[in-house]
Amino acid sequence: MAESAISPRRNENYPEWYQQVIRAADLAENSPVRGCMVIKPWGYALWENVQACLDSLFKETGHVNAYFPLFIPLSFLEKEAEHVEGFAKECAVVTHHRLEAGPDGGLIPSGRLDEPLVVRPTSETIIGASYAKWVQSYRDLPILINQWANVVRWEMRTRLFLRTTEFLWQEGHTAHETRQEAWDETLRMLDVYRRFAEEWMAVPVVTGEKTAVERFPGALNTFSIEAMMQDRKALQSGTSHFLGQNFARASGIRFLSRNGVEDLAWTTSWGVSTRLIGGLIMVHGDDDGMIMPPRLSPSHVVLLPIVRGEKDGGVAAYCREIAEQLRRQTCFGKNLQVVIDERDINAGEKSWSWIKKGIPVIVEIGPRDLQNHSVFVHRRDRSRRERYSQGKDAFVSSMPSLLKEIQDNLLERAKSFMDDHTKRIDGKKEFEDFFTPKNTDKPEIHGGFSLSHWCGNDSCEKEVNDRLGVSIRCIPLQPGDAAPEPGACIWCGKKSLRRVLFAKAY
RNA sequence: CGGGGCGUAGCGCAGCCCGGCUAGCGCGCUUGCUUCGGGAGCAAGAGGCCGUGGGUUCAAAUCCCACCGCCCCGACCA
């Protein structure tokens, strides 16, 4: 049995496997700055594709981009009580604006600021200040703005992509005339995230509302998309918040309504971050590394010329010809991205490097292929033993449909995985067993999503979390999962009106 | 911030208990030759303030103290 490229394998040590995939695929690495990462070109190209796709979805739904400051005056953050409480513990604060030579030759901060500046952990307050200025009449609404930015949250424990001190994201901030409009916007953007996850990332998600315990500080309602990783834990992959009039009140976003009375705007905010990349790795990756969904992959095909010694025998030219033909093909509305890897390294090693990077299609091309007008194809979503030879022209013309097939296959695979590990559990014992590892010394991958009844009390929710490390990921919105259905709370046995989604989470 | 583990070559590690020649090994790197439908073989090389500071000692990677950093598990979180 051949070895896998990544060690340990997923079922041996999942967290370590995750780190190794990031390294092997050359996506990112730790930086000298604690908790911060360097996103390397292959990882950043993936993020750029995520940005481009989401950005066009935002534009399609009427949003425009803008940019607000990195620094937030301390007093702004103090305006919304719950918001302060939620973020106070993880804020980086700028207190000085100058460096002076110290006695030992080092530099010491000087020039203390009158009012400290908080490095934005999120931008509701600073954007709210602008909106307050911009909005005077109901005619100024709605405001539908998104910003692509970095934010800083001083986390205790960090993991590449999943939780870093600084991360990249987009945050949409909208202000509306009516409650209904803001509410609709909240759900519309949640659905944009769901579509993006499923159609672009090939990641199936559960959409739902957060419980009070898990809600965004200052929001009236928080909605999220939750995806299942291959260790069966949930990853909150995007959030959309209905902020009611809380932030409008705090920031003074007031307008003269149609009735001539002063009113507060209704606002929303919604975001996804580089965390999505962590999700992509954990949903699709295998024991040989990353697997990129074709729709977001920085490149679709790599051509590997197999050259004997110095004698090229026309292989390079043959590769260039194929590359040209492929680049004229379109898939998912874009031209195919093709790489020819002519690095002077061992062919096997070269091939493996692309497997680890997760490029959807790897094509080996040697003199024999040249002679037969064929190519040797390896789909990254299939095993290495399933490589096959194919006529060049057929290969070129079938690439778009092959990529679509891979995209669909990844989604299908992830979907059945999630379905297989989503249970409707009604017994407390069964519930506990589901979430309890059999070998406590070296916990194996276990559990999954449990759709179970919940009475609605914080105390049950917290106890489940304390005892089992399991939280309520959301109250699902999907018709099938969410249909009200009387039952008994999985924990206390009291009356429950509906099932909620329980899972261990990142 | 609590509990545990670890800092030795670019990466992964051994050596430390029981102090003692020139600090090793694997991978990677450089050069040459050989190989060539596959993560190559042989040979010759380059590369270390053994995390930092202090102490004990004739002698410290090794023992003691302090500090710094990293990882895991908890609390917190996109």
PDB file of C-alpha atoms in Angstrom, chain A residues 138 141-144 174-188 242 258 266-268:
ATOM      1  CA  TYR A 138     -35.694  58.337   4.209  1.00  0.00           C
ATOM      2  CA  LEU A 141     -31.849  54.940   2.523  1.00  0.00           C
ATOM      3  CA  PRO A 142     -31.048  52.192   2.044  1.00  0.00           C
ATOM      4  CA  ILE A 143     -27.273  52.274   2.289  1.00  0.00           C
ATOM      5  CA  LEU A 144     -25.823  49.031   1.010  1.00  0.00           C
ATOM      6  CA  THR A 174     -26.488  48.218   5.538  1.00  0.00           C
ATOM      7  CA  ALA A 175     -28.989  50.737   6.842  1.00  0.00           C
ATOM      8  CA  HIS A 176     -32.680  50.636   6.018  1.00  0.00           C
ATOM      9  CA  GLU A 177     -35.852  52.574   6.442  1.00  0.00           C
ATOM     10  CA  THR A 178     -37.938  49.756   7.817  1.00  0.00           C
ATOM     11  CA  ARG A 179     -37.563  46.771  10.039  1.00  0.00           C
ATOM     12  CA  GLN A 180     -38.831  44.491   7.319  1.00  0.00           C
ATOM     13  CA  GLU A 181     -36.319  45.717   4.769  1.00  0.00           C
ATOM     14  CA  ALA A 182     -33.410  45.163   7.144  1.00  0.00           C
ATOM     15  CA  TRP A 183     -34.761  41.775   8.078  1.00  0.00           C
ATOM     16  CA  ASP A 184     -35.046  40.767   4.429  1.00  0.00           C
ATOM     17  CA  GLU A 185     -31.513  41.991   3.805  1.00  0.00           C
ATOM     18  CA  THR A 186     -30.209  39.879   6.677  1.00  0.00           C
ATOM     19  CA  LEU A 187     -31.731  36.746   5.220  1.00  0.00           C
ATOM     20  CA  ARG A 188     -30.863  37.657   1.637  1.00  0.00           C
ATOM     21  CA  PHE A 242     -30.069  41.760  12.125  1.00  0.00           C
ATOM     22  CA  ARG A 258     -42.149  59.688   5.147  1.00  0.00           C
ATOM     23  CA  TRP A 266     -32.557  49.624  10.897  1.00  0.00           C
ATOM     24  CA  THR A 267     -29.166  48.109  10.234  1.00  0.00           C
ATOM     25  CA  THR A 268     -27.579  44.797   9.328  1.00  0.00           C
TER      26      THR A 268
END
